[in-house]
mmCIF file of N, CA and C in Angstrom:
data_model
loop_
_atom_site.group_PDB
_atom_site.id
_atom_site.type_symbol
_atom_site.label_atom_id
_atom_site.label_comp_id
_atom_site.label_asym_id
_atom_site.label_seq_id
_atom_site.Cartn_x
_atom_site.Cartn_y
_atom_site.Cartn_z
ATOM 1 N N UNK A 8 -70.696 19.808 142.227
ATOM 2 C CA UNK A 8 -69.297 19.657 142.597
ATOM 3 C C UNK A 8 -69.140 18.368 143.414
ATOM 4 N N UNK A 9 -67.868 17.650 142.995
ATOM 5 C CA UNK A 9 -68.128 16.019 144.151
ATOM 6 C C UNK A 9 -67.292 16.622 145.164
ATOM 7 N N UNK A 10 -66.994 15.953 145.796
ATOM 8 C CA UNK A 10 -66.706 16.350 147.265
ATOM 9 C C UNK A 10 -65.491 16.181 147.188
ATOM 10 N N UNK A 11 -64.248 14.916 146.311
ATOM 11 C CA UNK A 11 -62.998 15.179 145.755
ATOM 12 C C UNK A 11 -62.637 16.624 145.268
ATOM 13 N N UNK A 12 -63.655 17.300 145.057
ATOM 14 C CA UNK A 12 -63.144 19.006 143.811
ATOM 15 C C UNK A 12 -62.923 19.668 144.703
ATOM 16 N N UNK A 13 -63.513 19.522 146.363
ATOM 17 C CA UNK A 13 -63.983 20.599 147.133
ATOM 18 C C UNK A 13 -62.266 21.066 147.599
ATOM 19 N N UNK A 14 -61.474 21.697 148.018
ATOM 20 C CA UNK A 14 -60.526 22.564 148.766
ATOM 21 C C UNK A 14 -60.979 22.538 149.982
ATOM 22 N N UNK A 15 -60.168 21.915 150.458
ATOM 23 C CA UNK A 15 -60.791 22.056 152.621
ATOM 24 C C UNK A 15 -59.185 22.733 152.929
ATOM 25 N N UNK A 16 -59.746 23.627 153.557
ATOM 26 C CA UNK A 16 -59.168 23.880 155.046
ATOM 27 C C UNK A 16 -58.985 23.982 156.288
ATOM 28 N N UNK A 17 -58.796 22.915 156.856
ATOM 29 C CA UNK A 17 -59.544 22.913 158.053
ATOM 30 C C UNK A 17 -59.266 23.766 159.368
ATOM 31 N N UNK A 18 -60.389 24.363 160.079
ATOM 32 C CA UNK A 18 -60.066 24.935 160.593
ATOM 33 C C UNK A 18 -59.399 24.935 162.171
ATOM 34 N N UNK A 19 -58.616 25.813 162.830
ATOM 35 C CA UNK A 19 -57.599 26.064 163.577
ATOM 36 C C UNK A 19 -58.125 26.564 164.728
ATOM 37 N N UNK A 20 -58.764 27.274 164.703
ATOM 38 C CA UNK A 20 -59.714 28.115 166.004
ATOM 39 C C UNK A 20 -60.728 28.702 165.235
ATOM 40 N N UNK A 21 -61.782 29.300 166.311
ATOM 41 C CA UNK A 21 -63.061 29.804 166.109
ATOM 42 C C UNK A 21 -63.261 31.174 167.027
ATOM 43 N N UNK A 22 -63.633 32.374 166.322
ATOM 44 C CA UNK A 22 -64.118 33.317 167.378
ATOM 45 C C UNK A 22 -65.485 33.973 166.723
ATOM 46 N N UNK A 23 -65.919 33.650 168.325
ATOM 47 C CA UNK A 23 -67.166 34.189 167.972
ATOM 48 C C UNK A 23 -67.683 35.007 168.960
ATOM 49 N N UNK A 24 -68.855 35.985 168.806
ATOM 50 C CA UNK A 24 -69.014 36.853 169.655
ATOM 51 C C UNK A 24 -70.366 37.750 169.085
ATOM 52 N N UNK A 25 -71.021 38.401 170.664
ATOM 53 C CA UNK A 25 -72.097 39.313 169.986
ATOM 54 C C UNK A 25 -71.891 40.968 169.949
ATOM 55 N N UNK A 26 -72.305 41.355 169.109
ATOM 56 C CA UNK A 26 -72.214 42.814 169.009
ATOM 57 C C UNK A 26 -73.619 43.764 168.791
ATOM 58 N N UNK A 27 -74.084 43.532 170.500
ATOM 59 C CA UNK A 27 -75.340 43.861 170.848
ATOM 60 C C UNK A 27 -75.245 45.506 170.485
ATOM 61 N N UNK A 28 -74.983 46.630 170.004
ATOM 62 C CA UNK A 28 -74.780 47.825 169.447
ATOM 63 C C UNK A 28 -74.979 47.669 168.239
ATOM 64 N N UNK A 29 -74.921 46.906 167.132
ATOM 65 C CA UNK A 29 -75.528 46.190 165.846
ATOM 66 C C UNK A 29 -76.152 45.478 165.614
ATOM 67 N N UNK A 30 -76.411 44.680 166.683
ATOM 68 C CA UNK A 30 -77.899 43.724 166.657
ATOM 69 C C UNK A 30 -77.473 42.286 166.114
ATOM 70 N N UNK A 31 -75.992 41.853 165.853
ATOM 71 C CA UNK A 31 -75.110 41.293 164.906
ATOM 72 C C UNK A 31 -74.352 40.180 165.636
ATOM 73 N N UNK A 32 -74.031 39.267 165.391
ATOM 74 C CA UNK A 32 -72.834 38.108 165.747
ATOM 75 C C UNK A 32 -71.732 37.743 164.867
ATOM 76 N N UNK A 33 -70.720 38.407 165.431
ATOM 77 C CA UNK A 33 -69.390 38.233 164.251
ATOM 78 C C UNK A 33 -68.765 36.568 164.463
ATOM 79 N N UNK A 34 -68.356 36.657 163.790
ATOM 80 C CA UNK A 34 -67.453 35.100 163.914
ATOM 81 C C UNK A 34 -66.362 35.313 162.576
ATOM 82 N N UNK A 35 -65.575 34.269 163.073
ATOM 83 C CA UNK A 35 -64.145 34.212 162.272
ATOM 84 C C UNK A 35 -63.572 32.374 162.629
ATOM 85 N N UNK A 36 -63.493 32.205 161.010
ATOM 86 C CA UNK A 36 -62.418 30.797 161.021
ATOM 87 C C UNK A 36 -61.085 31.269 161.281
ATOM 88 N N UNK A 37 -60.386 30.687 161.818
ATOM 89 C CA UNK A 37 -58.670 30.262 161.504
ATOM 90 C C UNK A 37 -58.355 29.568 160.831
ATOM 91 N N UNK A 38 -57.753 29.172 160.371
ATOM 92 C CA UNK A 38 -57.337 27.797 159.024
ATOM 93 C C UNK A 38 -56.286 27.459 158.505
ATOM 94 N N UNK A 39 -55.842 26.665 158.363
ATOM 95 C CA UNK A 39 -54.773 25.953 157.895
ATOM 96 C C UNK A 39 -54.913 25.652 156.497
ATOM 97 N N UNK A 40 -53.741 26.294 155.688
ATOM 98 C CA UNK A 40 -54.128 26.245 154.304
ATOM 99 C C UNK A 40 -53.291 25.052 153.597
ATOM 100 N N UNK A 41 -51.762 24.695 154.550
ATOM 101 C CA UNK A 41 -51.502 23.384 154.052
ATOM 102 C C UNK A 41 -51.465 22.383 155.249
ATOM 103 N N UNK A 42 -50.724 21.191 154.769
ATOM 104 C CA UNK A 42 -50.878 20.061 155.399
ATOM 105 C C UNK A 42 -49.819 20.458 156.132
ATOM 106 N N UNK A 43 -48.392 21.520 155.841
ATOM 107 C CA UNK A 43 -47.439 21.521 157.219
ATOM 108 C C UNK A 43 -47.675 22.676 157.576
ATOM 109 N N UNK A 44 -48.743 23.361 157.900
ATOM 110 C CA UNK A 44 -49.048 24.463 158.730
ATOM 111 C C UNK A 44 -49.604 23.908 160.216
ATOM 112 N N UNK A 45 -49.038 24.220 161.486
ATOM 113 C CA UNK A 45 -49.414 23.832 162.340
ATOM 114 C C UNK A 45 -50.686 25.186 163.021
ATOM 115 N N UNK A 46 -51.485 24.529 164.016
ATOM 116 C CA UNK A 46 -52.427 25.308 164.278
ATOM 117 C C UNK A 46 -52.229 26.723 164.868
ATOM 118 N N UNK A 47 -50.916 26.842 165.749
ATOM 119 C CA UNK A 47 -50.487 28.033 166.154
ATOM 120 C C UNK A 47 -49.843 29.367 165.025
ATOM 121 N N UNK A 48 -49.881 28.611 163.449
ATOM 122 C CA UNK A 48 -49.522 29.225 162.217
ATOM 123 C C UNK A 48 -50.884 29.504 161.454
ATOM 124 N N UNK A 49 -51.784 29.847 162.102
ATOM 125 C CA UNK A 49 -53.076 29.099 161.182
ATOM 126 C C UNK A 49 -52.869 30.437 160.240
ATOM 127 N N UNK A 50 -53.525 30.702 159.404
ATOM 128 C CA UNK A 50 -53.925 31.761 158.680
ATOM 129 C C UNK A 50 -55.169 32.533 159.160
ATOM 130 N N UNK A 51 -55.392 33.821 159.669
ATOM 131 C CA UNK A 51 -56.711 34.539 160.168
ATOM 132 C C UNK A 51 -57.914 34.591 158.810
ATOM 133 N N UNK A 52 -58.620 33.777 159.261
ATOM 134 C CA UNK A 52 -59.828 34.490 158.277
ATOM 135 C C UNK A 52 -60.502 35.842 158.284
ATOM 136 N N UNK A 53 -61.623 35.962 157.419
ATOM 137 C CA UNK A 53 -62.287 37.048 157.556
ATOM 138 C C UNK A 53 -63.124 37.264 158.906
ATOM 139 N N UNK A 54 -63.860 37.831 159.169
ATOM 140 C CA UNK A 54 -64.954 38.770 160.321
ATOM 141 C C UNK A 54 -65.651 38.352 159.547
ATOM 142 N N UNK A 55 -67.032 37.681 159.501
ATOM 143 C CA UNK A 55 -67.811 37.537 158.870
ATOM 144 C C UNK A 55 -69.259 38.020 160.016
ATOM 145 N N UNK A 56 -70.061 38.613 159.197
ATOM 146 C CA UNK A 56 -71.014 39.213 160.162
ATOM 147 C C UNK A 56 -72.286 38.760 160.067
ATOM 148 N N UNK A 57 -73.526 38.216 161.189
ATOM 149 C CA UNK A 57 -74.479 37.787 160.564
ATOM 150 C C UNK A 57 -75.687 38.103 162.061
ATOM 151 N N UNK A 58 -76.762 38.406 161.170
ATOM 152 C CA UNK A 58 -78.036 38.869 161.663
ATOM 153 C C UNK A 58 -78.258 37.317 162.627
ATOM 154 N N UNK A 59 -78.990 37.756 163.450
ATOM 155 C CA UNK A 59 -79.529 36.450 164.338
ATOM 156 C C UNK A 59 -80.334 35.477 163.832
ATOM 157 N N UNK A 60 -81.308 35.561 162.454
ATOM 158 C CA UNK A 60 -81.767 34.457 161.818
ATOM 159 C C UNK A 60 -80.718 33.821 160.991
ATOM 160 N N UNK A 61 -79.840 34.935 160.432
ATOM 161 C CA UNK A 61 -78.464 33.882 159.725
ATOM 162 C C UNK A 61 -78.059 32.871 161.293
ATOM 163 N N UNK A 62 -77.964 33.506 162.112
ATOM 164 C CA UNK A 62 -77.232 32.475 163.266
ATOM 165 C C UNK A 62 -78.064 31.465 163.645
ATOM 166 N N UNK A 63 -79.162 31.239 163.717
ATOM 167 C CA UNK A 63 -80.052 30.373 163.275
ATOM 168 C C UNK A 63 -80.283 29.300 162.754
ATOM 169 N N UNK A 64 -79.827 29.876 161.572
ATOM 170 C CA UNK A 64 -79.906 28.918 160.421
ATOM 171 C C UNK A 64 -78.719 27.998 160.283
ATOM 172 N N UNK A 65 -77.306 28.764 160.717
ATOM 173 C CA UNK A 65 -76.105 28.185 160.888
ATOM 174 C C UNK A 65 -76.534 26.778 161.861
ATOM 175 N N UNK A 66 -76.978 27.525 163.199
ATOM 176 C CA UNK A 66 -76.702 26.434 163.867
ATOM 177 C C UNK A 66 -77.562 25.453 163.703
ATOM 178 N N UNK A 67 -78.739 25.267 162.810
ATOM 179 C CA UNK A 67 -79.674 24.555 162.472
ATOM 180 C C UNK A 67 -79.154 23.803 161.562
ATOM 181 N N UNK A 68 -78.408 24.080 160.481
ATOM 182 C CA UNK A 68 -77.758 23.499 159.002
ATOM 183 C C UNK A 68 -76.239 22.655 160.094
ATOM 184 N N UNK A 69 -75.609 23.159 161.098
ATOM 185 C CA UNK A 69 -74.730 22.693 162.034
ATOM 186 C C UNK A 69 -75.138 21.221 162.564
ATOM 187 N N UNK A 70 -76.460 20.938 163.583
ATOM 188 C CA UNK A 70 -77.023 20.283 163.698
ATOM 189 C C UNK A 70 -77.077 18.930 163.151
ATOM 190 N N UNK A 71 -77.928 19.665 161.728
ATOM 191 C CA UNK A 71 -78.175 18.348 160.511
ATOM 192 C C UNK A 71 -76.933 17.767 160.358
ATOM 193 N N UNK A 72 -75.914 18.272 160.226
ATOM 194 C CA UNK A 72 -74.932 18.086 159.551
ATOM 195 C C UNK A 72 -74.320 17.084 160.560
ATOM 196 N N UNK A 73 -74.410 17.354 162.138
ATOM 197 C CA UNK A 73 -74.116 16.545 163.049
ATOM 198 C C UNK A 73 -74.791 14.944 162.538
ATOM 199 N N UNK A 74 -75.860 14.827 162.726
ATOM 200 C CA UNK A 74 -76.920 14.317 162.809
ATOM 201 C C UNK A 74 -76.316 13.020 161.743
ATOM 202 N N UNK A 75 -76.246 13.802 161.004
ATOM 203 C CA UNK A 75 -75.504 12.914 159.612
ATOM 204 C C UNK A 75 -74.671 12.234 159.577
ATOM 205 N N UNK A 76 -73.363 12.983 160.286
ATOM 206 C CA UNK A 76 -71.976 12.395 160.577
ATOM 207 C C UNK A 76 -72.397 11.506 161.600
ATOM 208 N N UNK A 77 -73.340 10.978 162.760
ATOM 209 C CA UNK A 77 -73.191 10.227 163.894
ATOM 210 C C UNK A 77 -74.212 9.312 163.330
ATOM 211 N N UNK A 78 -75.455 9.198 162.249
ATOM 212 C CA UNK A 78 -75.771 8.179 161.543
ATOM 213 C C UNK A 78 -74.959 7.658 160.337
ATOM 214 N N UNK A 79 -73.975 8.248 159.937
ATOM 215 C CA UNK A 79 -73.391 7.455 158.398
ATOM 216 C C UNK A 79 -72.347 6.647 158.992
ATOM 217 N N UNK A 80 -72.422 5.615 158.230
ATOM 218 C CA UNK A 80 -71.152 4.967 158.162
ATOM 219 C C UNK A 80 -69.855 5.930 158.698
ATOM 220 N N UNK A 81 -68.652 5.040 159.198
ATOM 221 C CA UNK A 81 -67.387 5.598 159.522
ATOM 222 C C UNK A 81 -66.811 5.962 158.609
ATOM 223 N N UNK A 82 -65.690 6.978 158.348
ATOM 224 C CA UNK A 82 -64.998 7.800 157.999
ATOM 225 C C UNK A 82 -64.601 5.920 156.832
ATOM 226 N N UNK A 83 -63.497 6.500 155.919
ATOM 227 C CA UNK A 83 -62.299 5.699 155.264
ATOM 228 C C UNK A 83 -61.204 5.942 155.742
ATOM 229 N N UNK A 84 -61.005 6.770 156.474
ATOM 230 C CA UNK A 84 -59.688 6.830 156.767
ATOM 231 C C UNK A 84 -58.894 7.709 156.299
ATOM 232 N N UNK A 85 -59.304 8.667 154.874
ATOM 233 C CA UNK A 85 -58.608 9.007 153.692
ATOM 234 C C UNK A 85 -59.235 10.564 153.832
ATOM 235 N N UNK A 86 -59.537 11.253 154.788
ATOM 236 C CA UNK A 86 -60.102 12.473 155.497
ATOM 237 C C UNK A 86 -58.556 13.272 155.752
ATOM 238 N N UNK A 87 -58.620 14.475 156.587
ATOM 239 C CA UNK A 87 -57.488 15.188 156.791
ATOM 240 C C UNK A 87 -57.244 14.431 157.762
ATOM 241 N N UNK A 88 -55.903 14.903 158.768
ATOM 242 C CA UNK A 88 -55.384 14.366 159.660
ATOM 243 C C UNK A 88 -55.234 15.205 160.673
ATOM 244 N N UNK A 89 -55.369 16.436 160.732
ATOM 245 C CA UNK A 89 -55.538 17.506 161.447
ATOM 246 C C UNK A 89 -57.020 17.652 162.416
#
């Protein structure tokens, strides 16, 4: 898939949290599904639930991903605006 095909929504807020009684860390996007949705309109995402090596791995694949954006070249300009 090129990265033109991809659908972004970017997101609005973040909740995250542990749920030491399941052993589990929930988290949830907010998101903005168009360009005139403001952030206080966001749309609620799902609860998404994940074991502590998924959280792990998130914040490890998070990281790289940093890592990437602060060695590549600058943006074009032609990114969201949000």
């Amino acid at each position: 898939m090129k990265e033109d095909d991809i659908p972004l929504f970017p997101v609005a807020q973040v909740s995250i949290g542990p749920v030491p009684r399941m052993g589990i860390v929930v988290m949830r996007l907010d998101f903005l599904s168009t360009v005139m949705d403001t952030p206080e309109n966001a749309q609620t995402g799902r609860t998404y639930a994940m074991t502590p090596v998924q959280v792990h791995y998130v914040i490890e694949q998070l990281q790289r991903s940093l890592v990437s954006l602060d060695t590549s070249a600058p943006p074009d300009g032609g990114g969201p605006t949000h």
